[in-house]
Amino acid sequence: MNGAGTDSGAADQKGLMDSVYGFHRHIYDATRKFYLLGRDALIRDLAPPPGGTVLEVGCGTARNLIVAARHWPEARFYGFDISEAMLDTARTSLSRKGLANRVELAQADAGSFDTERLFGIPSVDRIFMSYTLSMIPPWQEAIERAVASLAPGGSLHIVDFGQYERLPKLAKKLHFKSLNDFHVYPRRELPAVLRRVAEANGLELDFRSRLRGYVWRATLTRRG
C-alpha cells in the first residue's frame, strides 16, 4: 500500500492508491480475510519485548495493528501508509476499538521512511509487512529501509503471496490476473533479495513457503 522512492513517484503512487481504495477501503477487511492468509500467525510470532516498539509498514485500515495491539498489550505500536484514504479508515477503526492512544499513525512512503522523523523513535524492535511488498513499487528499498530501522535484536517479519510453486498453473494464472487488476504483483525475486539483504547486513534469515506456495513467510533478525 505504499509508493515509489522518488518524490514524484511517491505522489503518483499515493494518488493511485487513494483512487483505488477510496471506495474499497470500506469493504477491504471483509473481503481480504478470505485470501490474505497467514497474517494472524505472523502477529502471534512477533513477540516484542515488554515495552518494545512494533511498526507496520503499509498499515492500510489498521486491521493488523488492532489485532497485534490486543495480542501484545505491553508493546507500543506504530503504522504508516501512503494512502490518506486508508489512514482515514484506520484512524476511525482505532478510535472505535479504543486503541487510538496505543497506536500512532503517519502518512509516509515505504521506500524512504524514517522512523525518527515520523514517530521520534530511532529504531524499532519489530517491523512487519503483511501483503504490502506485492503492492509497493520500490519493494526492495522498503525491505532495506526496514532492516536499517531495526534495533539490536530486532526482527523484520514478512508475509505475502508466494509463487504457487505446488499449485495448478491455471490457479496461479487466474489469481495473479485478479491481483494485477488491483495493482498487486507477487514478487518472484523475494527469496533471492532476502538472502542478499541478510548477507549484506549480517542478519539471520528464516524463509518458509506455506500452503503449496500460496504464502511466503520470512523473518530477518538482527543479532543483539
PDB file of C-alpha atoms in Angstrom, residues 130-208:
ATOM      1  CA  SER A 130       1.689  -8.041   5.657  1.00  0.00           C
ATOM      2  CA  TYR A 131       0.826  -8.364   1.963  1.00  0.00           C
ATOM      3  CA  THR A 132       2.413  -4.995   1.232  1.00  0.00           C
ATOM      4  CA  LEU A 133       5.568  -5.857  -0.711  1.00  0.00           C
ATOM      5  CA  SER A 134       3.418  -7.042  -3.602  1.00  0.00           C
ATOM      6  CA  MET A 135       1.887  -3.535  -3.727  1.00  0.00           C
ATOM      7  CA  ILE A 136       4.985  -1.386  -3.210  1.00  0.00           C
ATOM      8  CA  PRO A 137       6.824  -0.399  -6.416  1.00  0.00           C
ATOM      9  CA  PRO A 138      10.168   0.146  -4.577  1.00  0.00           C
ATOM     10  CA  TRP A 139       9.702  -3.049  -2.581  1.00  0.00           C
ATOM     11  CA  GLN A 140      13.395  -3.844  -2.332  1.00  0.00           C
ATOM     12  CA  GLU A 141      14.110  -0.375  -0.959  1.00  0.00           C
ATOM     13  CA  ALA A 142      11.289  -0.905   1.552  1.00  0.00           C
ATOM     14  CA  ILE A 143      12.992  -4.049   2.848  1.00  0.00           C
ATOM     15  CA  GLU A 144      16.331  -2.247   3.109  1.00  0.00           C
ATOM     16  CA  ARG A 145      14.759   0.717   4.942  1.00  0.00           C
ATOM     17  CA  ALA A 146      13.079  -1.661   7.387  1.00  0.00           C
ATOM     18  CA  VAL A 147      16.326  -3.518   8.067  1.00  0.00           C
ATOM     19  CA  ALA A 148      18.134  -0.213   8.636  1.00  0.00           C
ATOM     20  CA  SER A 149      15.453   0.718  11.188  1.00  0.00           C
ATOM     21  CA  LEU A 150      15.815  -2.419  13.341  1.00  0.00           C
ATOM     22  CA  ALA A 151      17.099  -2.148  16.897  1.00  0.00           C
ATOM     23  CA  PRO A 152      19.743  -4.653  18.114  1.00  0.00           C
ATOM     24  CA  GLY A 153      17.964  -7.971  18.491  1.00  0.00           C
ATOM     25  CA  GLY A 154      15.119  -6.650  16.346  1.00  0.00           C
ATOM     26  CA  SER A 155      13.382  -8.524  13.556  1.00  0.00           C
ATOM     27  CA  LEU A 156      11.532  -7.885  10.307  1.00  0.00           C
ATOM     28  CA  HIS A 157       8.534 -10.150   9.653  1.00  0.00           C
ATOM     29  CA  ILE A 158       7.077 -10.595   6.163  1.00  0.00           C
ATOM     30  CA  VAL A 159       4.053 -12.447   4.828  1.00  0.00           C
ATOM     31  CA  ASP A 160       2.936 -12.140   1.216  1.00  0.00           C
ATOM     32  CA  PHE A 161       1.800 -14.070  -1.830  1.00  0.00           C
ATOM     33  CA  GLY A 162       4.202 -16.774  -2.961  1.00  0.00           C
ATOM     34  CA  GLN A 163       4.582 -18.113  -6.474  1.00  0.00           C
ATOM     35  CA  TYR A 164       2.121 -21.015  -6.129  1.00  0.00           C
ATOM     36  CA  GLU A 165       5.020 -23.429  -6.623  1.00  0.00           C
ATOM     37  CA  ARG A 166       2.979 -26.541  -5.909  1.00  0.00           C
ATOM     38  CA  LEU A 167      -0.428 -25.366  -7.074  1.00  0.00           C
ATOM     39  CA  PRO A 168      -2.026 -25.805 -10.520  1.00  0.00           C
ATOM     40  CA  LYS A 169      -0.688 -23.382 -13.112  1.00  0.00           C
ATOM     41  CA  LEU A 170      -4.226 -22.349 -14.030  1.00  0.00           C
ATOM     42  CA  ALA A 171      -4.933 -21.316 -10.424  1.00  0.00           C
ATOM     43  CA  LYS A 172      -1.824 -19.131 -10.454  1.00  0.00           C
ATOM     44  CA  LYS A 173      -2.699 -17.578 -13.801  1.00  0.00           C
ATOM     45  CA  LEU A 174      -6.267 -16.708 -12.806  1.00  0.00           C
ATOM     46  CA  HIS A 175      -5.455 -15.436  -9.328  1.00  0.00           C
ATOM     47  CA  PHE A 176      -2.445 -13.423 -10.405  1.00  0.00           C
ATOM     48  CA  LYS A 177      -4.584 -11.813 -13.109  1.00  0.00           C
ATOM     49  CA  SER A 178      -7.144 -10.755 -10.491  1.00  0.00           C
ATOM     50  CA  LEU A 179      -4.370  -9.428  -8.229  1.00  0.00           C
ATOM     51  CA  ASN A 180      -2.780  -7.461 -11.064  1.00  0.00           C
ATOM     52  CA  ASP A 181      -6.110  -5.735 -11.664  1.00  0.00           C
ATOM     53  CA  PHE A 182      -5.689  -4.193  -8.193  1.00  0.00           C
ATOM     54  CA  HIS A 183      -2.007  -3.336  -8.795  1.00  0.00           C
ATOM     55  CA  VAL A 184      -0.793  -6.304  -6.729  1.00  0.00           C
ATOM     56  CA  TYR A 185       2.263  -8.127  -8.080  1.00  0.00           C
ATOM     57  CA  PRO A 186       3.662 -11.114  -6.130  1.00  0.00           C
ATOM     58  CA  ARG A 187       7.452 -10.792  -6.017  1.00  0.00           C
ATOM     59  CA  ARG A 188       9.138 -13.797  -7.607  1.00  0.00           C
ATOM     60  CA  GLU A 189      12.584 -12.464  -6.645  1.00  0.00           C
ATOM     61  CA  LEU A 190      11.743 -12.119  -2.927  1.00  0.00           C
ATOM     62  CA  PRO A 191      13.776 -15.129  -1.651  1.00  0.00           C
ATOM     63  CA  ALA A 192      16.906 -14.026  -3.509  1.00  0.00           C
ATOM     64  CA  VAL A 193      16.535 -10.423  -2.349  1.00  0.00           C
ATOM     65  CA  LEU A 194      16.109 -11.507   1.261  1.00  0.00           C
ATOM     66  CA  ARG A 195      19.214 -13.678   1.076  1.00  0.00           C
ATOM     67  CA  ARG A 196      21.183 -10.756  -0.333  1.00  0.00           C
ATOM     68  CA  VAL A 197      19.964  -8.358   2.339  1.00  0.00           C
ATOM     69  CA  ALA A 198      20.633 -10.894   5.093  1.00  0.00           C
ATOM     70  CA  GLU A 199      24.199 -11.495   3.928  1.00  0.00           C
ATOM     71  CA  ALA A 200      24.941  -7.799   3.458  1.00  0.00           C
ATOM     72  CA  ASN A 201      23.708  -6.897   6.940  1.00  0.00           C
ATOM     73  CA  GLY A 202      24.726  -9.944   8.959  1.00  0.00           C
ATOM     74  CA  LEU A 203      21.121 -10.963   9.608  1.00  0.00           C
ATOM     75  CA  GLU A 204      19.608 -14.362  10.249  1.00  0.00           C
ATOM     76  CA  LEU A 205      17.019 -15.355   7.626  1.00  0.00           C
ATOM     77  CA  ASP A 206      14.161 -17.767   8.135  1.00  0.00           C
ATOM     78  CA  PHE A 207      12.180 -18.279   4.916  1.00  0.00           C
ATOM     79  CA  ARG A 208       9.247 -20.650   4.523  1.00  0.00           C
TER      80      ARG A 208
END
